[in-house]
């Protein structure tokens, strides 16, 4: 009995520092019909912030390493960016999610943002969040065709595998060769648009 108690408190103590160090999950609007689903696992959920629209048409970071269940939260700078999920084989095109059981491809919609008159960095009052649903690589791009953002390199990856030819650099090279416009989906889906928890974060 006594040794069982000891074991229990030791394992509790071992998990506590991690839980305390994990950032609190971002809170979507309570009014949002698309709340982030609750999880049954016990490891802490981490929120990874990604900024869209730094000079040079990039996502920053553009290469994200995340655990299953983590949240990736996109922040949008001027002027008018978006994020769309693609498949590795077809950059600048929304991932085909029509197969039975295929998870919904995500599309954030566009986020028009005006630059601040004082020169400080403006960002949208809204963010777009997705949940990392499994450990497979996730590919994404910005669908702004005014300036051909996808073809010009505004692409990113979650959990790319460096031990395969399917790297972010290969995806970017393929995107650069895409003729014509990049694609959007008809509606926001596969994630959640909600209030920016830190709109003055100074990205
Ligand atoms: C933002 O970009 C989208 C896609 O190009 C466009 O439809 C929309 O009108 C733009 N919004 C503004 C305010 O420029
Ligand atoms: Cu863009």
Coordinates of N, CA and C and ligand atoms in Angstrom, one line a residue:
X1 N 0.8 -1.2 0.0 CA 0.0 0.0 0.0 C 0.9 1.3 0.0
X2 N 1.8 1.3 1.0 CA 2.7 2.4 1.1 C 3.5 2.6 -0.2
X3 N 4.0 1.5 -0.7 CA 4.9 1.7 -1.9 C 4.1 2.1 -3.1
X4 N 2.8 1.7 -3.1 CA 2.0 2.1 -4.3 C 1.8 3.6 -4.2
X5 N 1.5 4.1 -3.0 CA 1.3 5.6 -2.9 C 2.6 6.3 -3.3
X6 N 3.7 5.8 -2.9 CA 5.0 6.4 -3.3 C 5.1 6.5 -4.8
X7 N 4.8 5.4 -5.4 CA 4.9 5.3 -6.9 C 4.0 6.3 -7.5
X8 N 2.8 6.4 -7.0 CA 1.8 7.3 -7.6 C 2.3 8.7 -7.5
X9 N 2.8 9.1 -6.3 CA 3.2 10.5 -6.2 C 4.4 10.8 -7.0
X10 N 5.3 9.8 -7.2 CA 6.5 10.0 -8.0 C 6.1 10.2 -9.4
X11 N 5.1 9.5 -9.9 CA 4.8 9.7 -11.4 C 4.0 11.0 -11.5
X12 N 3.2 11.3 -10.6 CA 2.5 12.6 -10.6 C 3.5 13.8 -10.7
X13 N 4.5 13.7 -9.8 CA 5.5 14.7 -9.8 C 6.3 14.8 -11.1
X14 N 6.5 13.6 -11.7 CA 7.2 13.6 -13.0 C 6.4 14.3 -14.1
X15 N 5.1 14.3 -14.1 CA 4.4 14.9 -15.2 C 4.1 16.3 -14.9
X16 N 4.1 16.7 -13.6 CA 3.7 18.1 -13.3 C 4.5 19.2 -14.0
X17 N 5.8 19.2 -14.0 CA 6.5 20.3 -14.6 C 6.2 20.5 -16.1
X18 N 6.0 19.4 -16.8 CA 5.6 19.5 -18.3 C 4.3 20.2 -18.4
X19 N 3.3 19.8 -17.6 CA 2.0 20.3 -17.7 C 2.0 21.8 -17.4
X20 N 2.8 22.2 -16.4 CA 2.9 23.6 -16.0 C 3.5 24.4 -17.1
X21 N 4.5 23.8 -17.8 CA 5.2 24.6 -18.8 C 4.5 24.8 -20.1
X22 N 3.5 23.9 -20.3 CA 2.8 24.0 -21.6 C 1.9 25.3 -21.7
X23 N 2.0 26.0 -22.8 CA 1.2 27.2 -23.0 C -0.3 26.8 -23.0
X24 N -1.1 27.7 -22.5 CA -2.5 27.4 -22.4 C -3.1 27.4 -23.9
X25 N -4.0 26.5 -24.2 CA -4.5 26.5 -25.5 C -5.2 27.8 -25.8
X26 N -5.1 28.2 -27.1 CA -5.8 29.4 -27.5 C -7.3 29.1 -27.4
X27 N -8.1 30.1 -27.0 CA -9.5 29.9 -26.9 C -10.3 30.5 -28.1
X28 N -10.9 29.6 -28.8 CA -11.8 30.1 -29.9 C -13.0 30.8 -29.3
X29 N -13.6 31.6 -30.1 CA -14.8 32.4 -29.7 C -15.8 31.4 -29.1
X30 N -16.4 31.8 -27.9 CA -17.4 30.9 -27.3 C -18.6 30.8 -28.2
X31 N -18.8 31.8 -29.1 CA -19.9 31.8 -29.9 C -19.7 31.0 -31.2
X32 N -18.4 30.6 -31.4 CA -18.1 29.8 -32.6 C -18.8 28.5 -32.6
X33 N -19.5 28.1 -33.7 CA -20.1 26.8 -33.8 C -19.0 25.7 -33.9
X34 N -17.8 26.1 -34.4 CA -16.8 25.1 -34.6 C -15.8 25.1 -33.5
X35 N -16.2 24.6 -32.3 CA -15.2 24.6 -31.2 C -14.2 23.5 -31.4
X36 N -13.0 23.8 -30.9 CA -12.0 22.7 -31.0 C -12.5 21.5 -30.1
X37 N -12.4 20.3 -30.7 CA -13.0 19.2 -30.0 C -12.2 18.8 -28.8
X38 N -12.8 18.3 -27.8 CA -12.0 17.8 -26.6 C -11.2 16.6 -27.0
X39 N -10.2 16.3 -26.2 CA -9.4 15.1 -26.5 C -9.5 14.1 -25.4
X40 N -9.1 12.9 -25.7 CA -9.2 11.9 -24.7 C -7.8 11.6 -24.2
X41 N -6.7 12.0 -24.9 CA -5.4 11.7 -24.4 C -5.0 12.8 -23.3
X42 N -3.9 12.5 -22.6 CA -3.7 13.4 -21.5 C -2.4 14.2 -21.7
X43 N -1.7 14.0 -22.8 CA -0.5 14.9 -22.9 C -0.9 16.3 -23.2
X44 N -0.1 17.3 -22.8 CA -0.6 18.7 -23.0 C -0.6 19.1 -24.5
X45 N -1.6 19.9 -24.8 CA -1.8 20.3 -26.2 C -0.9 21.6 -26.3
X46 N -0.1 21.6 -27.3 CA 0.7 22.8 -27.6 C 0.2 23.6 -28.8
X47 N 0.2 24.9 -28.7 CA -0.2 25.8 -29.8 C 1.0 26.3 -30.5
X48 N 1.2 26.0 -31.8 CA 2.3 26.5 -32.6 C 1.8 27.7 -33.4
X49 N 2.4 28.9 -33.2 CA 2.0 30.1 -33.9 C 2.8 30.2 -35.2
X50 N 2.1 30.5 -36.3 CA 2.7 30.7 -37.6 C 2.2 32.0 -38.1
X51 N 3.2 32.8 -38.6 CA 2.8 34.2 -39.1 C 2.8 34.1 -40.6
X52 N 1.7 34.6 -41.2 CA 1.6 34.7 -42.7 C 1.8 36.1 -43.2
X53 N 2.8 36.3 -44.0 CA 2.9 37.7 -44.6 C 4.1 38.5 -44.3
X54 N 5.1 37.9 -43.7 CA 6.3 38.7 -43.5 C 6.9 39.0 -44.8
X55 N 7.7 40.0 -44.9 CA 8.3 40.4 -46.2 C 9.0 39.2 -46.8
X56 N 8.8 39.0 -48.2 CA 9.4 37.9 -48.8 C 8.4 36.8 -49.1
X57 N 7.1 37.1 -48.8 CA 6.0 36.1 -49.0 C 6.4 34.7 -48.4
X58 N 6.4 34.7 -47.1 CA 6.7 33.4 -46.4 C 5.7 33.2 -45.3
X59 N 5.5 31.9 -44.9 CA 5.0 31.6 -43.6 C 6.2 31.5 -42.7
X60 N 6.0 31.9 -41.5 CA 7.1 31.9 -40.5 C 6.7 31.4 -39.1
X61 N 7.1 30.2 -38.7 CA 8.0 29.3 -39.4 C 7.2 28.6 -40.5
X62 N 7.9 28.1 -41.5 CA 7.3 27.4 -42.6 C 7.4 25.9 -42.5
X63 N 8.2 25.5 -41.5 CA 8.4 24.0 -41.3 C 8.1 23.8 -39.8
X64 N 7.0 23.2 -39.6 CA 6.5 23.0 -38.2 C 6.6 21.6 -37.8
X65 N 7.1 21.3 -36.6 CA 7.1 20.0 -36.0 C 6.1 19.9 -34.9
X66 N 5.1 19.1 -35.0 CA 4.0 19.1 -34.0 C 3.6 17.7 -33.7
X67 N 3.1 17.5 -32.5 CA 2.5 16.2 -32.0 C 1.1 16.1 -32.4
X68 N 0.6 14.9 -32.6 CA -0.8 14.7 -32.8 C -1.6 15.3 -31.7
X69 N -2.6 16.1 -32.1 CA -3.4 16.8 -31.1 C -3.0 18.3 -30.8
X70 N -1.8 18.6 -31.3 CA -1.4 20.0 -31.1 C -2.2 20.9 -32.1
X71 N -2.2 22.2 -31.8 CA -2.9 23.2 -32.6 C -1.8 24.0 -33.3
X72 N -2.1 24.3 -34.6 CA -1.3 25.2 -35.4 C -2.2 26.4 -35.6
X73 N -1.7 27.6 -35.2 CA -2.5 28.8 -35.2 C -1.9 29.8 -36.1
X74 N -2.6 30.2 -37.2 CA -2.1 31.1 -38.2 C -2.5 32.5 -37.9
X75 N -1.5 33.4 -37.9 CA -1.7 34.9 -37.7 C -1.4 35.5 -39.1
X76 N -2.2 36.6 -39.4 CA -2.1 37.1 -40.7 C -1.7 38.6 -40.7
X77 N -0.7 38.9 -41.4 CA -0.2 40.3 -41.6 C -0.7 40.8 -42.9
X78 N -0.5 42.2 -43.1 CA -0.9 42.7 -44.4 C -0.2 42.0 -45.6
X79 N -0.9 41.9 -46.8 CA -2.1 42.6 -47.0 C -3.3 41.7 -47.0
X80 N -3.2 40.5 -47.6 CA -4.4 39.7 -47.8 C -4.0 38.3 -48.1
X81 N -3.7 37.5 -47.0 CA -3.2 36.2 -47.1 C -4.3 35.1 -46.7
X82 N -3.9 33.9 -46.9 CA -4.8 32.8 -46.6 C -4.0 31.6 -46.3
X83 N -4.6 30.5 -45.9 CA -3.8 29.2 -45.8 C -4.8 28.1 -46.3
X84 N -4.3 27.3 -47.2 CA -5.1 26.2 -47.7 C -4.2 24.9 -47.6
X85 N -4.9 23.8 -47.3 CA -4.2 22.5 -47.3 C -4.1 22.0 -48.7
X86 N -2.9 21.5 -49.1 CA -2.7 20.8 -50.3 C -2.2 19.4 -50.1
X87 N -2.0 18.6 -51.1 CA -1.3 17.4 -51.0 C 0.1 17.6 -51.6
X88 N 1.1 16.8 -51.2 CA 2.4 17.0 -51.6 C 2.5 17.0 -53.2
X89 N 1.8 16.1 -53.8 CA 1.8 15.9 -55.3 C 1.2 17.0 -56.0
X90 N 0.4 17.9 -55.4 CA -0.3 18.9 -56.1 C -0.3 20.2 -55.3
X91 N 0.9 20.9 -55.4 CA 0.9 22.2 -54.7 C 0.0 23.2 -55.3
X92 N -0.5 24.2 -54.5 CA -1.3 25.3 -55.0 C -2.7 24.8 -55.4
X93 N -3.1 23.6 -55.0 CA -4.4 23.1 -55.3 C -4.9 22.5 -53.9
X94 N -6.2 22.8 -53.6 CA -6.7 22.2 -52.3 C -6.6 20.7 -52.3
X95 N -6.3 20.1 -51.2 CA -6.2 18.6 -51.1 C -7.5 18.0 -51.4
X96 N -7.6 17.0 -52.2 CA -8.8 16.3 -52.5 C -9.2 15.4 -51.3
X97 N -10.3 15.8 -50.7 CA -10.7 15.1 -49.5 C -12.0 14.3 -49.7
X98 N -12.2 14.0 -51.0 CA -13.5 13.4 -51.3 C -13.5 11.9 -51.0
X99 N -12.4 11.2 -50.9 CA -12.4 9.8 -50.6 C -13.1 9.5 -49.2
X100 N -13.8 8.4 -49.1 CA -14.5 8.1 -47.8 C -13.5 8.1 -46.7
X101 N -13.8 8.7 -45.6 CA -12.9 8.7 -44.4 C -11.8 9.7 -44.5
X102 N -11.6 10.4 -45.6 CA -10.5 11.4 -45.7 C -10.9 12.6 -44.9
X103 N -9.9 13.1 -44.0 CA -10.2 14.3 -43.2 C -10.4 15.5 -44.1
X104 N -11.3 16.4 -43.6 CA -11.6 17.6 -44.4 C -10.3 18.4 -44.6
X105 N -10.1 18.8 -45.9 CA -9.0 19.7 -46.2 C -9.3 21.1 -45.6
X106 N -8.2 21.8 -45.1 CA -8.5 23.1 -44.4 C -8.3 24.2 -45.4
X107 N -9.2 25.2 -45.1 CA -9.1 26.5 -45.9 C -9.5 27.6 -44.9
X108 N -8.7 28.6 -44.8 CA -8.9 29.7 -43.8 C -9.8 30.8 -44.3
X109 N -10.0 30.9 -45.6 CA -10.5 32.1 -46.1 C -9.4 33.2 -46.2
X110 N -9.7 34.4 -46.7 CA -8.7 35.4 -46.8 C -8.8 36.4 -45.7
X111 N -7.7 37.0 -45.3 CA -7.6 37.9 -44.2 C -7.1 39.2 -44.6
X112 N -7.9 40.1 -45.2 CA -7.4 41.4 -45.6 C -7.0 42.2 -44.4
X113 N -5.8 42.8 -44.4 CA -5.3 43.6 -43.2 C -4.6 44.8 -43.8
X114 N -4.9 46.0 -43.3 CA -4.2 47.2 -43.7 C -3.0 47.4 -42.9
X115 N -1.9 47.9 -43.5 CA -0.7 48.3 -42.7 C -1.1 49.4 -41.7
X116 N -0.4 49.4 -40.6 CA -0.6 50.4 -39.6 C 0.0 51.7 -40.1
X117 N -0.6 52.9 -39.9 CA -0.1 54.1 -40.4 C 1.3 54.5 -39.7
X118 N 1.4 54.0 -38.5 CA 2.7 54.4 -37.7 C 3.8 53.4 -38.1
X119 N 3.6 52.5 -39.0 CA 4.7 51.6 -39.4 C 4.9 50.4 -38.6
X120 N 4.1 50.3 -37.4 CA 4.2 49.1 -36.6 C 3.5 47.9 -37.4
X121 N 3.8 46.7 -37.0 CA 3.3 45.5 -37.7 C 1.8 45.3 -37.4
X122 N 1.0 45.4 -38.4 CA -0.5 45.1 -38.1 C -0.7 43.6 -38.3
X123 N -1.7 43.1 -37.6 CA -2.1 41.7 -37.9 C -3.6 41.6 -37.7
X124 N -4.2 40.6 -38.4 CA -5.6 40.5 -38.3 C -6.1 40.2 -36.9
X125 N -7.3 40.8 -36.6 CA -7.9 40.5 -35.3 C -8.4 39.1 -35.2
X126 N -8.3 38.3 -36.3 CA -8.7 36.9 -36.2 C -7.6 36.0 -36.6
X127 N -7.6 34.8 -36.0 CA -6.6 33.8 -36.4 C -7.4 32.6 -37.0
X128 N -6.6 31.7 -37.6 CA -7.2 30.4 -38.0 C -6.4 29.3 -37.4
X129 N -7.1 28.4 -36.8 CA -6.5 27.3 -36.1 C -6.8 25.9 -36.7
X130 N -5.8 25.0 -36.8 CA -6.1 23.7 -37.2 C -5.6 22.7 -36.1
X131 N -6.2 21.6 -36.0 CA -5.6 20.6 -35.1 C -4.9 19.5 -35.9
X132 N -3.7 19.2 -35.4 CA -2.9 18.1 -36.1 C -3.5 16.8 -35.8
X133 N -4.1 16.2 -36.8 CA -5.0 15.0 -36.6 C -4.2 13.7 -36.6
X134 N -3.1 13.6 -37.2 CA -2.3 12.4 -37.2 C -0.8 12.8 -37.5
X135 N 0.1 11.8 -37.6 CA 1.5 12.1 -37.7 C 2.0 12.2 -39.2
X136 N 1.0 12.2 -40.1 CA 1.4 12.3 -41.5 C 1.8 13.7 -41.9
X137 N 2.6 13.9 -42.8 CA 3.0 15.3 -43.2 C 1.7 16.1 -43.7
X138 N 1.7 17.3 -43.4 CA 0.6 18.2 -43.9 C 1.2 19.3 -44.7
X139 N 0.7 19.6 -45.9 CA 1.2 20.6 -46.8 C 0.3 21.7 -46.9
X140 N 0.8 23.0 -47.0 CA -0.2 24.1 -47.1 C 0.5 25.2 -48.0
X141 N -0.4 26.1 -48.4 CA 0.0 27.3 -49.2 C -0.9 28.4 -49.0
X142 N -0.5 29.6 -49.5 CA -1.4 30.8 -49.5 C -2.0 30.9 -50.9
X143 N -3.3 31.1 -51.0 CA -4.0 31.0 -52.3 C -4.2 32.4 -52.9
X144 N -3.4 33.4 -52.4 CA -3.6 34.8 -53.0 C -2.9 34.7 -54.4
X145 N -3.8 35.0 -55.4 CA -3.3 34.9 -56.8 C -2.7 36.3 -57.2
X146 N -3.1 37.3 -56.5 CA -2.6 38.7 -56.8 C -1.1 38.7 -56.3
X147 N -0.2 38.4 -57.2 CA 1.2 38.2 -56.7 C 1.6 36.7 -56.7
X148 N 0.7 35.8 -57.0 CA 1.0 34.4 -57.1 C 1.8 33.9 -55.9
X149 N 1.2 34.0 -54.7 CA 1.9 33.8 -53.5 C 2.4 32.3 -53.5
X150 N 1.5 31.4 -53.8 CA 2.0 29.9 -53.7 C 3.1 29.7 -54.7
X151 N 3.0 30.1 -55.9 CA 4.1 29.8 -56.9 C 5.4 30.6 -56.5
X152 N 5.2 31.7 -55.8 CA 6.4 32.4 -55.4 C 7.0 32.0 -54.0
X153 N 6.4 30.9 -53.5 CA 7.1 30.3 -52.4 C 6.4 30.4 -51.1
X154 N 5.2 30.9 -51.0 CA 4.4 31.0 -49.8 C 3.7 29.7 -49.5
X155 N 4.6 28.7 -49.0 CA 4.1 27.3 -48.8 C 4.7 26.9 -47.4
X156 N 4.2 25.8 -46.9 CA 4.7 25.3 -45.6 C 4.4 23.9 -45.4
X157 N 5.0 23.3 -44.4 CA 4.7 21.9 -44.1 C 4.7 21.7 -42.6
X158 N 3.8 20.8 -42.2 CA 3.8 20.3 -40.8 C 4.3 18.8 -40.8
X159 N 5.3 18.5 -40.1 CA 5.8 17.2 -39.9 C 6.3 16.6 -41.3
X160 N 7.1 17.4 -42.0 CA 7.7 16.8 -43.2 C 8.7 15.7 -42.8
X161 N 8.9 14.8 -43.7 CA 9.9 13.7 -43.4 C 11.1 13.9 -44.2
X162 N 12.2 14.1 -43.5 CA 13.5 14.4 -44.2 C 14.1 13.1 -44.7
X163 N 13.6 11.9 -44.3 CA 14.2 10.7 -44.9 C 13.4 10.2 -46.1
X164 N 12.6 11.1 -46.7 CA 11.9 10.8 -48.0 C 12.3 12.0 -48.9
X165 N 11.9 11.8 -50.3 CA 12.2 13.0 -51.2 C 11.1 14.1 -51.0
X166 N 10.1 13.8 -50.2 CA 9.0 14.8 -50.0 C 9.3 15.8 -49.0
X167 N 10.2 16.7 -49.3 CA 10.6 17.7 -48.4 C 9.9 19.1 -48.8
X168 N 10.0 20.0 -47.9 CA 9.4 21.3 -48.1 C 10.1 22.0 -49.3
X169 N 11.4 21.8 -49.5 CA 12.0 22.4 -50.6 C 11.6 21.8 -51.9
X170 N 11.3 20.5 -51.9 CA 10.8 19.9 -53.2 C 9.4 20.4 -53.4
X171 N 8.6 20.5 -52.4 CA 7.2 21.1 -52.5 C 7.2 22.5 -53.1
X172 N 8.2 23.3 -52.6 CA 8.3 24.7 -53.1 C 8.7 24.7 -54.5
X173 N 9.7 23.8 -54.9 CA 10.1 23.8 -56.3 C 8.9 23.4 -57.2
X174 N 8.1 22.4 -56.8 CA 6.9 22.0 -57.6 C 5.9 23.2 -57.6
X175 N 5.8 23.9 -56.6 CA 4.8 25.0 -56.5 C 5.2 26.1 -57.5
X176 N 6.5 26.3 -57.6 CA 7.0 27.4 -58.5 C 6.7 27.0 -60.0
X177 N 6.5 25.8 -60.3 CA 6.2 25.4 -61.7 C 4.8 25.3 -62.0
X178 N 3.9 25.6 -61.0 CA 2.4 25.5 -61.2 C 2.0 26.6 -62.1
X179 N 1.4 26.3 -63.3 CA 1.0 27.4 -64.2 C -0.4 27.9 -63.7
X180 N -0.7 29.1 -64.1 CA -2.1 29.6 -63.8 C -2.2 29.9 -62.3
X181 N -3.5 30.0 -61.9 CA -3.9 30.4 -60.6 C -3.8 29.2 -59.6
X182 N -3.7 29.6 -58.3 CA -3.8 28.5 -57.3 C -5.3 28.5 -56.9
X183 N -5.6 27.4 -56.2 CA -7.1 27.1 -55.9 C -7.5 27.4 -54.5
X184 N -8.8 27.7 -54.4 CA -9.3 27.9 -53.0 C -10.5 26.9 -52.9
X185 N -11.0 26.8 -51.7 CA -12.2 26.0 -51.5 C -13.4 27.0 -51.3
X186 N -14.6 26.6 -51.5 CA -15.8 27.5 -51.5 C -16.1 28.1 -50.2
X187 N -15.6 27.5 -49.1 CA -15.9 28.0 -47.8 C -14.7 27.7 -46.8
X188 N -14.8 28.4 -45.7 CA -13.8 28.1 -44.6 C -14.1 26.8 -44.0
X189 N -13.2 25.9 -43.9 CA -13.4 24.5 -43.4 C -12.1 23.9 -42.9
X190 N -12.3 22.8 -42.1 CA -11.2 22.1 -41.7 C -10.4 22.7 -40.5
X191 N -10.9 23.8 -39.9 CA -10.3 24.5 -38.8 C -11.2 25.5 -38.3
X192 N -10.7 26.4 -37.5 CA -11.5 27.4 -36.8 C -11.0 28.8 -36.9
X193 N -11.9 29.7 -37.3 CA -11.5 31.1 -37.3 C -12.0 31.7 -36.0
X194 N -11.2 32.4 -35.3 CA -11.6 32.9 -34.0 C -10.8 34.2 -33.7
X195 N -11.1 34.8 -32.5 CA -10.4 36.0 -32.1 C -8.9 35.8 -31.9
X196 N -8.1 36.7 -32.4 CA -6.7 36.7 -32.2 C -6.4 36.8 -30.7
X197 N -5.8 35.8 -30.0 CA -5.5 36.0 -28.6 C -4.4 37.0 -28.3
X198 N -3.7 37.4 -29.3 CA -2.5 38.4 -29.0 C -2.3 39.3 -30.2
X199 N -3.4 40.1 -30.5 CA -3.3 40.9 -31.8 C -2.2 42.0 -31.8
X200 N -1.7 42.3 -30.6 CA -0.6 43.3 -30.5 C 0.7 42.6 -30.2
X201 N 0.8 41.4 -30.6 CA 2.0 40.6 -30.3 C 3.3 41.0 -30.9
X202 N 3.2 41.9 -31.9 CA 4.4 42.5 -32.5 C 5.2 41.5 -33.3
X203 N 4.5 40.8 -34.1 CA 5.2 39.9 -35.1 C 6.0 40.6 -36.1
Ligands
LIG1 C1 -8.5 39.4 -50.7 O1 -8.1 38.5 -51.7 C2 -9.1 37.7 -52.2 C3 -8.6 36.7 -53.2 O2 -7.8 37.3 -54.1 C4 -10.1 38.7 -52.9 O3 -11.2 37.9 -53.3 C5 -10.6 39.7 -51.9 O4 -11.4 40.6 -52.6 C6 -9.4 40.4 -51.3 N1 -9.9 41.3 -50.3 C7 -9.5 42.6 -50.2 C8 -10.2 43.5 -49.2 O5 -8.6 43.1 -50.9
LIG2 CU1 -0.1 35.2 -49.2

